[in-house]
Structures are given as structure tokens and as C-alpha cells.
mmCIF file of C-alpha atoms in Angstrom:
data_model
loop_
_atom_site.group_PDB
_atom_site.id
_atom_site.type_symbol
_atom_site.label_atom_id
_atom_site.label_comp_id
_atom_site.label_asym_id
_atom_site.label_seq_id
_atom_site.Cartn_x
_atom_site.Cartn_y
_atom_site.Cartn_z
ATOM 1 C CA UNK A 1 26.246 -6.241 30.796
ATOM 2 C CA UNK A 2 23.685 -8.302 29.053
ATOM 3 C CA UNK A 3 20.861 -5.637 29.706
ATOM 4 C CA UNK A 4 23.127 -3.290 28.103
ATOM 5 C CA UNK A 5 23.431 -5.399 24.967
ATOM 6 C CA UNK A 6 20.292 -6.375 24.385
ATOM 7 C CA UNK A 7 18.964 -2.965 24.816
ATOM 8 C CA UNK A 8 21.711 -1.880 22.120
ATOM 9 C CA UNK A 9 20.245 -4.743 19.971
ATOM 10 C CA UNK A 10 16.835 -3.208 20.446
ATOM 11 C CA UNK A 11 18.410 0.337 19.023
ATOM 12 C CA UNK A 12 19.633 -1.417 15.910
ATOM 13 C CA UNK A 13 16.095 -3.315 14.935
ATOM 14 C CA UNK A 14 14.185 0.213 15.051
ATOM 15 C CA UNK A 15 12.389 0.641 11.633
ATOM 16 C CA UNK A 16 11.392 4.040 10.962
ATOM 17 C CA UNK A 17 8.483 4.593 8.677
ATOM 18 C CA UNK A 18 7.497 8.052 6.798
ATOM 19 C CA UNK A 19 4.351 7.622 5.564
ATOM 20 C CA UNK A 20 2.446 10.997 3.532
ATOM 21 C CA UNK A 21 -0.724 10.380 2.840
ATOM 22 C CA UNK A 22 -4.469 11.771 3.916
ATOM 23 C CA UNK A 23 -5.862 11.698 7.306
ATOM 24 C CA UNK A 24 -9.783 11.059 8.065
ATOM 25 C CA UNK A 25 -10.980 12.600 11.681
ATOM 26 C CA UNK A 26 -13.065 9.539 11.674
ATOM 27 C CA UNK A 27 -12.672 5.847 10.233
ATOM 28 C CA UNK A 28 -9.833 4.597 8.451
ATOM 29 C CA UNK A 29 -8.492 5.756 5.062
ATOM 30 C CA UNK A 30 -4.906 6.600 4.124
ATOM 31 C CA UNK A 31 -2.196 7.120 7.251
ATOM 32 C CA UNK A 32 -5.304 6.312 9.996
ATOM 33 C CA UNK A 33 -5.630 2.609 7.689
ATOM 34 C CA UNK A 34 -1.455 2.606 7.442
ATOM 35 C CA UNK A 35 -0.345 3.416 11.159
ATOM 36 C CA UNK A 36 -1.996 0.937 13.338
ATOM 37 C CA UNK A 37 -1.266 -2.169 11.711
ATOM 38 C CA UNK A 38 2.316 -0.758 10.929
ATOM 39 C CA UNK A 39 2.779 -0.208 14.625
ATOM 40 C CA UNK A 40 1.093 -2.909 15.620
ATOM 41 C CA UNK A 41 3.649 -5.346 13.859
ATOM 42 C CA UNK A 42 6.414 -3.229 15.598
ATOM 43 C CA UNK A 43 7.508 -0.349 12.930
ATOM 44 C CA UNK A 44 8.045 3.729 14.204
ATOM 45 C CA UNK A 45 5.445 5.602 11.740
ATOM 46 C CA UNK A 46 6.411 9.226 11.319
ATOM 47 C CA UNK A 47 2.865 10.430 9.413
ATOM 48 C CA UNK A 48 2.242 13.592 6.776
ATOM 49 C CA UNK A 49 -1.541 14.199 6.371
ATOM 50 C CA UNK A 50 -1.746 15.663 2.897
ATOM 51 C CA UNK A 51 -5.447 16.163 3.357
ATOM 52 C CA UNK A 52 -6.878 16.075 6.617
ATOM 53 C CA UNK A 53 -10.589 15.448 6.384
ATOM 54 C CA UNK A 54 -13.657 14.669 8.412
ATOM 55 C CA UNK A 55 -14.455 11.793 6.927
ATOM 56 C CA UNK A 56 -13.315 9.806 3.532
ATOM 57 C CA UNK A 57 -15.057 11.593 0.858
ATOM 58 C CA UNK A 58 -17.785 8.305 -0.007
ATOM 59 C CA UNK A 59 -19.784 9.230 3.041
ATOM 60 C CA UNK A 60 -22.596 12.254 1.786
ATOM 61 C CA UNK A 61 -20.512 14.730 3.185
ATOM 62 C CA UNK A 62 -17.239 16.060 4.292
ATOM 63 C CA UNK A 63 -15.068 18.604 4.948
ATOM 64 C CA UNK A 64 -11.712 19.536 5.640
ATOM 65 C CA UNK A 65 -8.004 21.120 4.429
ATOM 66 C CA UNK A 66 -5.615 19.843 1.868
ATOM 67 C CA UNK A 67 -1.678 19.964 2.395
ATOM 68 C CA UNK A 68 -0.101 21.880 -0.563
ATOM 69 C CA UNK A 69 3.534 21.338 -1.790
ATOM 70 C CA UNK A 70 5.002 24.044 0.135
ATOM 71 C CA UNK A 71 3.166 23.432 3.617
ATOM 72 C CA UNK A 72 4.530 19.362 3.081
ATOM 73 C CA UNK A 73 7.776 21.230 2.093
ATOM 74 C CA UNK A 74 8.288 22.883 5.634
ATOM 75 C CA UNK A 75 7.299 20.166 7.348
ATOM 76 C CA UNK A 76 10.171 18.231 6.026
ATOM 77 C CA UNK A 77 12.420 21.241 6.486
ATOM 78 C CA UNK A 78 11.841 20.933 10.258
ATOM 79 C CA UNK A 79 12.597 17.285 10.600
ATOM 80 C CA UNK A 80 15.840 18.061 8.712
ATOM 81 C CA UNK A 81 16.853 21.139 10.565
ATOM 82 C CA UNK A 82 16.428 18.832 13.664
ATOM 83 C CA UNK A 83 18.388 16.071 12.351
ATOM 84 C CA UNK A 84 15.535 13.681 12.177
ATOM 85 C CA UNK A 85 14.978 12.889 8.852
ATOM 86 C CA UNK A 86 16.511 9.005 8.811
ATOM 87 C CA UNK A 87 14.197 6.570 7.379
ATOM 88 C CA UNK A 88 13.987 3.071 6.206
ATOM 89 C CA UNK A 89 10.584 3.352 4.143
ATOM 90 C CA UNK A 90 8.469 6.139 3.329
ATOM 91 C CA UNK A 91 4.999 4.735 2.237
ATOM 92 C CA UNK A 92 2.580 6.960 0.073
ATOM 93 C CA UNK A 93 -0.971 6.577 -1.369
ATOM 94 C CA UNK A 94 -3.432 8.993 -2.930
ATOM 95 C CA UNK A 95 -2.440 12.325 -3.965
ATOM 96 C CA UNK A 96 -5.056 15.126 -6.346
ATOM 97 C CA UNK A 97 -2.390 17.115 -6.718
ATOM 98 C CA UNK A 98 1.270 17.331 -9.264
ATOM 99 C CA UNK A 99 3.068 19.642 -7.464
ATOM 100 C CA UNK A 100 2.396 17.977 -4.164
ATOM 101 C CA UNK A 101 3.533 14.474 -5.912
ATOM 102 C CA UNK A 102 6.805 16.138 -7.196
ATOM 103 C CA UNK A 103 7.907 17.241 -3.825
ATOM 104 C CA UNK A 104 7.196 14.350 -2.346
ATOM 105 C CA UNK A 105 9.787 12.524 -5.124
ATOM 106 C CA UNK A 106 12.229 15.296 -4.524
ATOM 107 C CA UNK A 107 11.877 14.007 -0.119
ATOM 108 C CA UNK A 108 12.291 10.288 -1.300
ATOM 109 C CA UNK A 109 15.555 11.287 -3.662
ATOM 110 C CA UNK A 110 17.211 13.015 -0.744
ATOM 111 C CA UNK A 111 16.422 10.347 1.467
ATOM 112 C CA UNK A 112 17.733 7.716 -0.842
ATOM 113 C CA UNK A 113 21.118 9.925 -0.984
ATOM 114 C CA UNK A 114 20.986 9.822 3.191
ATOM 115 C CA UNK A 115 20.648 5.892 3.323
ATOM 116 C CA UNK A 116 20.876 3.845 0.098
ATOM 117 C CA UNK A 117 18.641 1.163 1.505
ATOM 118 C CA UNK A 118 15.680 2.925 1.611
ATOM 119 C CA UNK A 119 12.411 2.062 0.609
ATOM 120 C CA UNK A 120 9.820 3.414 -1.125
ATOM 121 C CA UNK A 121 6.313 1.371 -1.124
ATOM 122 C CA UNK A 122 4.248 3.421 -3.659
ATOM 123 C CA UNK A 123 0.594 2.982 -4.039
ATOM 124 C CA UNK A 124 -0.094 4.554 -7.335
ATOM 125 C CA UNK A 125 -4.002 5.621 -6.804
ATOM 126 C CA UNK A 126 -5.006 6.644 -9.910
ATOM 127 C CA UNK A 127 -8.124 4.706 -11.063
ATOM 128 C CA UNK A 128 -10.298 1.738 -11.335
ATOM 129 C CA UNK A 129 -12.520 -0.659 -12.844
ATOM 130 C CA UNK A 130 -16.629 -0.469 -12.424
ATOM 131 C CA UNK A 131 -18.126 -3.329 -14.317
ATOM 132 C CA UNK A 132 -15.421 -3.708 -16.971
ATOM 133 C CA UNK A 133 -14.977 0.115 -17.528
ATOM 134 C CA UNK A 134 -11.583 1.971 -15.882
ATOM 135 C CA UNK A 135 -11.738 5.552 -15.312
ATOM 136 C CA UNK A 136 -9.096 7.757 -13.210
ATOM 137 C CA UNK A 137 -10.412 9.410 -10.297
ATOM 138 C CA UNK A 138 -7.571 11.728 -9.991
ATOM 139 C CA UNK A 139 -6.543 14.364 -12.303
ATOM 140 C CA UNK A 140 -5.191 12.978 -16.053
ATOM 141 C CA UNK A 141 -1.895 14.909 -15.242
ATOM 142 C CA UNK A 142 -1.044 12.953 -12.145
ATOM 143 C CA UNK A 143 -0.347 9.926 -14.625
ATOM 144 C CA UNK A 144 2.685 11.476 -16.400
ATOM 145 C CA UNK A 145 3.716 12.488 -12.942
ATOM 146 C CA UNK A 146 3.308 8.457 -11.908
ATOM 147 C CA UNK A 147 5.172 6.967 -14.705
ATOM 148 C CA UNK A 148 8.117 9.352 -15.489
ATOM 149 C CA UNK A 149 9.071 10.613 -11.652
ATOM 150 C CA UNK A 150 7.352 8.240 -8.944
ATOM 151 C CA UNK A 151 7.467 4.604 -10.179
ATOM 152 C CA UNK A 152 11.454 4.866 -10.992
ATOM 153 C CA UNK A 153 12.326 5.656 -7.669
ATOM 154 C CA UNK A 154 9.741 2.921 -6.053
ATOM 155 C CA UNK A 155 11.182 -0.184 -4.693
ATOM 156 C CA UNK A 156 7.632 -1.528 -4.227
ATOM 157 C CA UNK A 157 4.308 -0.843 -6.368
ATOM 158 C CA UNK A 158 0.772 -2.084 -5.888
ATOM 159 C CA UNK A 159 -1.282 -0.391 -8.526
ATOM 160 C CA UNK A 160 -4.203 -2.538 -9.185
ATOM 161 C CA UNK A 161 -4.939 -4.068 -13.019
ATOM 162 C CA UNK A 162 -6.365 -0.287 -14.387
ATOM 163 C CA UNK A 163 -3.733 1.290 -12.713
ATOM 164 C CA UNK A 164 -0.951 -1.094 -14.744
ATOM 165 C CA UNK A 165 -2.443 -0.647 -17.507
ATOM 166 C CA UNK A 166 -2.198 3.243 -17.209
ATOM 167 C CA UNK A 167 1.588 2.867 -16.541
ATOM 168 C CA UNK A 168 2.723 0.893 -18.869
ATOM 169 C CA UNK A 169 -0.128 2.069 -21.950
ATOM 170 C CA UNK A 170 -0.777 -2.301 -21.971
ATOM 171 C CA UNK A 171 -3.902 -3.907 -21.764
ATOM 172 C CA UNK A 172 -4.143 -7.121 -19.705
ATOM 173 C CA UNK A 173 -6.548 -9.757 -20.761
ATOM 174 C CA UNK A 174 -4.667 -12.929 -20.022
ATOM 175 C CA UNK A 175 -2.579 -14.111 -17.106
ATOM 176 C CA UNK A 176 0.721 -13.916 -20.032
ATOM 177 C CA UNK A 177 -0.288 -10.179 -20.805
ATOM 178 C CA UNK A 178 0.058 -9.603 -16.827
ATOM 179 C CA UNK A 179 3.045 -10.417 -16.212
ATOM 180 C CA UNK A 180 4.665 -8.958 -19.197
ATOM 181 C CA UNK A 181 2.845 -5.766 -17.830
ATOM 182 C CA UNK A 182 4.848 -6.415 -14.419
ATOM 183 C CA UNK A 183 8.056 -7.213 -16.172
ATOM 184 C CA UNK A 184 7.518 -3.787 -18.006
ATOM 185 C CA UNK A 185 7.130 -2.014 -14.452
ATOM 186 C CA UNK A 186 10.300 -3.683 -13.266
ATOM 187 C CA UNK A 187 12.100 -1.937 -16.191
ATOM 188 C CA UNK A 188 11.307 0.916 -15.146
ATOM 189 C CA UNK A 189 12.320 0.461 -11.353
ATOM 190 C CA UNK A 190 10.614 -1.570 -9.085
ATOM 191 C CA UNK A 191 11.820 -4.647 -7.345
ATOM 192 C CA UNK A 192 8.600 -6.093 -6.268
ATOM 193 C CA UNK A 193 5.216 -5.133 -8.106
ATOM 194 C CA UNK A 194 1.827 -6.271 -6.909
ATOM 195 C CA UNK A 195 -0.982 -6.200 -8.637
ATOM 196 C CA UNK A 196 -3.343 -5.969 -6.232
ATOM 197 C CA UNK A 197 -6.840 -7.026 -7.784
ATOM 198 C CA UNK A 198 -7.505 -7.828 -11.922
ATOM 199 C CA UNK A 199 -10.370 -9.229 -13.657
ATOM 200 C CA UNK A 200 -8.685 -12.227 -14.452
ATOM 201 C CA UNK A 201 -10.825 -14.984 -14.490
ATOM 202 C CA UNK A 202 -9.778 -17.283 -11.486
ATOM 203 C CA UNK A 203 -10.044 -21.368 -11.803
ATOM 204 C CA UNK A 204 -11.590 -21.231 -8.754
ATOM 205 C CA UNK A 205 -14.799 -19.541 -10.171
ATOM 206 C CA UNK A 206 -16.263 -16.438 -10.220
ATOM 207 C CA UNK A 207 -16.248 -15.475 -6.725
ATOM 208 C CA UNK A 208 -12.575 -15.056 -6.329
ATOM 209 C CA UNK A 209 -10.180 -11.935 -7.128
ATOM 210 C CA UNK A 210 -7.133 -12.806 -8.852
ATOM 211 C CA UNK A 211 -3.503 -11.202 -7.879
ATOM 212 C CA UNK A 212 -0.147 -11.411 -9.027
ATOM 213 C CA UNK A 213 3.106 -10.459 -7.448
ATOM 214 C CA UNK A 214 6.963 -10.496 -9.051
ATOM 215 C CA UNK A 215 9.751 -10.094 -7.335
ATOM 216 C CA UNK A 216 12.991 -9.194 -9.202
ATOM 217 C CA UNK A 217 16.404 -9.960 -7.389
ATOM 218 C CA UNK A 218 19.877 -9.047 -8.952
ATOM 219 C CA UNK A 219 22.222 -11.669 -7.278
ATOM 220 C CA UNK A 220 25.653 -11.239 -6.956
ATOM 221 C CA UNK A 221 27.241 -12.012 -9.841
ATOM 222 C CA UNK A 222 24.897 -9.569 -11.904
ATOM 223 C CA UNK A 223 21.933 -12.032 -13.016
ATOM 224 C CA UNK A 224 18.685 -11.648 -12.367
ATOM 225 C CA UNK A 225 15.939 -13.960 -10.835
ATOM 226 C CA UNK A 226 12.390 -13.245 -11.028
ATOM 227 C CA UNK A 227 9.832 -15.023 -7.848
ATOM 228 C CA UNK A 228 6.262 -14.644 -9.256
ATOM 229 C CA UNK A 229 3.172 -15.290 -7.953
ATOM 230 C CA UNK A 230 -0.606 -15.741 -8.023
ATOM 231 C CA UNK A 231 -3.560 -15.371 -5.438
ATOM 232 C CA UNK A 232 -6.670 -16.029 -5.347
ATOM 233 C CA UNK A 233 -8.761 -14.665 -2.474
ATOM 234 C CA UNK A 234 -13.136 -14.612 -2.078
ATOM 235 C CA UNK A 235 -14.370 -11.502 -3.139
ATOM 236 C CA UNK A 236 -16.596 -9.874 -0.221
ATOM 237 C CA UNK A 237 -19.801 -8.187 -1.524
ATOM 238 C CA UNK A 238 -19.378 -4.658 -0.306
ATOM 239 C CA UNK A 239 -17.367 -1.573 -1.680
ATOM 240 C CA UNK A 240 -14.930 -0.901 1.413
ATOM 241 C CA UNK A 241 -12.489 2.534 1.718
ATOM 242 C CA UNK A 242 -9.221 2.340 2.952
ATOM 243 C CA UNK A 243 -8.171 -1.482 2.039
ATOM 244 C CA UNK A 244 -5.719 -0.205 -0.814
ATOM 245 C CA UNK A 245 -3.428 1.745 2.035
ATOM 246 C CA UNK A 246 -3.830 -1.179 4.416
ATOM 247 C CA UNK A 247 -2.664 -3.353 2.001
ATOM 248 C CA UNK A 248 0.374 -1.333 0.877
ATOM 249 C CA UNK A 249 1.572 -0.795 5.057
ATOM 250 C CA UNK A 250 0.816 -4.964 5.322
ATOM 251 C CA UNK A 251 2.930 -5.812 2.404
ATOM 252 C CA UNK A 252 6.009 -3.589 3.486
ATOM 253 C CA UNK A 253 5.999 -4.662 7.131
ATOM 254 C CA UNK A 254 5.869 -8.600 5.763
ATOM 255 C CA UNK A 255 8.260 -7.927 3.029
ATOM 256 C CA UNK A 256 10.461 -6.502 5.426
ATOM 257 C CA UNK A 257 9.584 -9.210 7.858
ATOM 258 C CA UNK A 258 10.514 -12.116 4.750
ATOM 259 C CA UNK A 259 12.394 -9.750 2.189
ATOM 260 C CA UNK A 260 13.438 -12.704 -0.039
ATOM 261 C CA UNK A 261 10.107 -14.279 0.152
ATOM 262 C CA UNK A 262 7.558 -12.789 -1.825
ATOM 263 C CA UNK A 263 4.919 -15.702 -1.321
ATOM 264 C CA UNK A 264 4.901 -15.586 2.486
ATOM 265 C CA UNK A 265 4.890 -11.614 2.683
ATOM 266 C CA UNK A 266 1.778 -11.892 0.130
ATOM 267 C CA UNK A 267 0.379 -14.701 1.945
ATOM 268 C CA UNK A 268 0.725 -12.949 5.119
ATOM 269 C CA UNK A 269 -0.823 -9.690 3.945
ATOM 270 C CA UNK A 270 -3.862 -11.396 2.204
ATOM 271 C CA UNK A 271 -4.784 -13.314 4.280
ATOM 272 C CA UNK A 272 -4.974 -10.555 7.034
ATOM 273 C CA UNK A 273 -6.742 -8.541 4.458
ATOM 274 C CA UNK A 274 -9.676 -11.682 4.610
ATOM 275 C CA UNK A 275 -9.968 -11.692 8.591
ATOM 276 C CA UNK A 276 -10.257 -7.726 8.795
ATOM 277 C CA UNK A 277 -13.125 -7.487 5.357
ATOM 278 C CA UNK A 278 -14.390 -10.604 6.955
ATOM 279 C CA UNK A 279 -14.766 -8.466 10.194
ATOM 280 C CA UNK A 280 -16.236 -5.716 8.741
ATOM 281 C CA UNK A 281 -18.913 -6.939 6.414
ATOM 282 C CA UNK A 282 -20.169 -9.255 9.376
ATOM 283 C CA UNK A 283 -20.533 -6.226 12.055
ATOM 284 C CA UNK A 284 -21.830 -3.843 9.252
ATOM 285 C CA UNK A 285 -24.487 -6.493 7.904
ATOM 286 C CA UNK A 286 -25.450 -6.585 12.080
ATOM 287 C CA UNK A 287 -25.558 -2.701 12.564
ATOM 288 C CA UNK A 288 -27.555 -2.268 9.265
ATOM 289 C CA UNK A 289 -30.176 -4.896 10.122
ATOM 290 C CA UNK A 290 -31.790 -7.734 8.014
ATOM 291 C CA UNK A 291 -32.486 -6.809 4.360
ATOM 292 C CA UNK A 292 -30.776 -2.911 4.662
ATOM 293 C CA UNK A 293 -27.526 -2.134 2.423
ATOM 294 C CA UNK A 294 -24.787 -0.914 5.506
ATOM 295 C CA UNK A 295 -23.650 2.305 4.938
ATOM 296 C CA UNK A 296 -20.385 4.068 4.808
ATOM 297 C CA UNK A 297 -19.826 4.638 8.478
ATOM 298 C CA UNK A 298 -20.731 1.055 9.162
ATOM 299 C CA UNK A 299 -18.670 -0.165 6.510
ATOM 300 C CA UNK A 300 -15.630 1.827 8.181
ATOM 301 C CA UNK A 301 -12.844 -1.111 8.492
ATOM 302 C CA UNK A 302 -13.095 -2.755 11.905
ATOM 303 C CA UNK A 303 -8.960 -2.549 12.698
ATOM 304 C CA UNK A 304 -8.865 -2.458 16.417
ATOM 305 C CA UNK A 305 -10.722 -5.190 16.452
ATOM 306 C CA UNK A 306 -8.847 -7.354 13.980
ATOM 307 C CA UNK A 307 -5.438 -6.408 15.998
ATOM 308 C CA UNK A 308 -4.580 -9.913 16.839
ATOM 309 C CA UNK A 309 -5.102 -11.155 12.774
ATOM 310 C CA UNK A 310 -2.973 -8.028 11.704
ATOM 311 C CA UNK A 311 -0.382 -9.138 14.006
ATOM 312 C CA UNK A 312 -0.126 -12.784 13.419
ATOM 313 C CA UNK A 313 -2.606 -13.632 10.502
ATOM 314 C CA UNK A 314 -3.725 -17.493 10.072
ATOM 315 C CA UNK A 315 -3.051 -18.134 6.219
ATOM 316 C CA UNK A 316 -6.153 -18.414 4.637
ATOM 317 C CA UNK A 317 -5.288 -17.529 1.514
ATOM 318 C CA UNK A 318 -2.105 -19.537 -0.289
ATOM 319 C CA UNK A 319 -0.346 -18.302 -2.973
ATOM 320 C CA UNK A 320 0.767 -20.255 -6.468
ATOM 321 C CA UNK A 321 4.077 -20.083 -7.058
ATOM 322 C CA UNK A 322 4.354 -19.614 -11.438
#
């Protein structure tokens, strides 16, 4: 009798994940940077590869196909003809393309009608900043896309400072400016908004990246409470690929894991984010040799190897409550 309760229990706890975003034969960008550590802490990950390349496109070459709008279309068609198309989150990073993005709102609206609770972690990959310049690395037209359709259906955004900025037309200088930026995303949907690296300066010097989080409740009796806060974590010398989708799978596995704590869920996802970059730069710096630059296949993120940190990270990085 107890067997059969407890393996009733373990029917209830599933999580089911859907998460559309590229695929790289080799390394780990997109859903191959998203799956394994969503699995790993214990989620179902249904994946759409919207591009399905060789290799992430920093390496000299690659090649491969891209997913269009109707191809992602049918694909969802056959998980609803089957009945299968229950989720708790659907997870998405970077998209070229505006029809694509459109039908993957019109997916996440239908879901929300199916199950109310869903949600959506969106990753809005638009840009970034190289030595105090931004510049958008996707199409301009994506942005309109971004701030009108995607971001008011999110539940959970991690755009980094350029990417803000873009959204809500604000510049941040100042830690004020910031989170009047993230106070203007919550307007315009999101419950929990995480900027995930700014050029704020950081008391702790110059060798630390700054980022805020806010987390916007709606208690019962209709008022609203705000958690926000601030980390600071060492900046690793090295341009990595593929840290912006493992972030956004580690925060929505934590925030699911601590959904009205918004400091442990960061805490937990930096500070896994330190072990695996830590990881990396150590065994790329050993395959390049002494004095050589590694290069983009040795700078591929080492994730099987960080497993246990990914599972149960040691805080190393503690977040100020403001």
C-alpha cells in the first residue's frame, strides 16, 4: 500500500520542461547547455532545436539547418494531436528569426490557457556590450517582437544590462537607474527579472560582475512586495558560449526548487555558474598550453564534469539583499 503511494507521490512531483532553442552537434550552446543540468536536478526536458548546427557559430566554421515557423509549428501539432502537450515551463533563448518568435508566443498562450501555472523563463538574446559599446546581434526587428509579444507573457526574464536597456528604451548608469529599469519590466509582465551581468561598478573592485534580481509577489489581499537583490561574482578572463542558456535552465530549476526565495535560487545558480567557468578556463588554459590563448573547442563548457556542482552547488557567491 505504501509502494503504491509513494509511487503516486512520485507522479505528482513530475516537472515537465519545453525548452525551444538551438542545438550544437558538438559542445554546449542553447538546449545541449539547458538539458543536462535541467535533468540532472530532476526536471523532464521535452527539447525543440530551432537551429541544429555543427558547432556554435564562434568556432571558424559551421554548418547546419534552421527550424522555420511552420516546421516548429508541426512539431507542436503532433504533441497536441497525441495529447502530450502539458507543461509546467517552457524555457527559450536565441532566436534570428520574427516569425519563428511569434509562433513560439502563440505555443506559450495556448499552453497558459491548458494550465494557468505555467511558466515561461525567457532569455531575451538580443545584444551586448564590447568595451562600453552595445550592439544587437540579432535582427533590429526581433526587438519590437521582444517587448510588445514575448516579455508580457514571461514569468521570468534574464536579459543582461544592453538587453534592458533595449526593452525598456532606459539607460542604466547607476545601481537606482537599474532597478527602476527592472521595475519597468515588471510592468510589463514579469514576476522575477534578472539582470544577468551590467557594468556597474562593484565595491568589491574591478574584477567582479555586478547582478541584480527583483522579485515581484502579489499577496493575497492585492498588495504587492518586491525581494531585490544584488551579486557580485569574479569575472573569469575568457569569452565562453553557452553560459546565458545555462544560466536561464539553473535559475528556473532553483526558483522552482525555492519559488519565494529569490536570493537562494540566485545564490544557487551563481554560484554553480563559478564552479562550471572555474572548470572550464582551468582545463582549457591546460589543453592550450603555457602562454597560448585556448580556443573555442577548448573553451566548450566542461558540464559533465561539473555534474556534482550543478546538482548541489557550494555557495560561493552570496547575494545582498537591497
Amino acid at each position: 500500500r505504501r509502494g503504491r503511494r509513494s509511487a503516486a507521490m512520485e507522479l505528482e512531483r513530475e516537472c515537465r520542461v519545453l525548452s525551444i532553442q538551438s542545438h550544437v552537434v558538438r559542445g554546449y550552446v542553447g538546449n545541449k547547455a539547458a538539458t543536462f543540468p535541467l535533468q540532472v536536478l530532476g526536471f523532464e526536458v521535452d527539447t525543440v532545436n530551432s537551429v541544429q548546427f555543427s558547432n556554435h557559430t564562434g568556432y571558424s566554421h559551421w554548418k547546419g539547418q534552421v527550424l522555420n515557423s511552420n516546421e516548429l509549428h508541426e512539431l507542436y501539432e503532433g504533441l497536441k494531436l497525441n495529447k502530450v502537450n502539458q507543461y509546467d515551463y517552457v524555457l527559450t533563448g536565441y532566436t534570428r528569426d520574427t516569425s519563428f518568435l511569434a509562433m513560439v508566443v502563440d505555443i506559450i498562450q495556448e499552453l497558459k490557457q491548458q494550465n494557468s501555472n505555467l511558466v515561461y523563463v525567457c532569455d531575451p538574446v538580443m545584444g551586448d556590450k564590447w568595451n562600453g559599446e552595445g550592439s544587437m546581434y540579432v535582427p533590429k526587428d526581433l526587438l519590437p517582437v521582444y517587448r510588445d509579444k514575448v516579455v508580457p507573457v514571461a514569468d521570468i526574464i534574464t536579459p543582461n544590462q544592453f538587453e534592458a536597456e533595449l526593452l525598456t528604451g532606459r539607460k542604466i548608469h547607476t545601481e537606482k537607474e537599474a532597478l527602476e529599469v527592472m521595475d519597468m519590466l515588471h510592468a510589463m509582465g514579469p514576476e522575477t527579472v534578472v539582470i544577468t551581468s551590467s557594468d556597474l561598478q562593484s565595491p568589491l573592485g574591478n574584477d567582479y560582475l555586478i547582478a541584480l534580481g527583483s522579485h515581484r509577489k502579489t499577496k493575497a489581499d492585492g498588495t504587492k512586495m518586491t525581494q531585490r537583490i544584488r551579486m557580485e561574482s569574479p569575472k573569469v578572463d575568457a569569452v565562453f558560449v553557452g553560459t546565458g542558456d545555462l544560466f536561464a535552465a539553473m535559475l528556473l530549476a532553483w526558483t522552482h526548487k525555492h519559488p519565494n526565495n529569490l536570493k537562494v535560487a540566485c545564490e544557487k545558480t551563481v554560484s554553480a555558474m563559478q564552479h562550471v567557468l572555474q572548470r572550464t578556463i582551468k582545463s582549457a588554459k591546460a589543453q592550450a598550453g603555457e602562454g597560448n590563448k585556448p580556443n573555442s573547442a577548448q573553451l566548450e563548457l566542461r558540464m559533465v564534469q561539473s555534474k556534482k556542482d550543478i546538482e548541489n552547488p557550494e555557495i560561493i557567491v552570496e547575494a545582498t539583499v537591497l
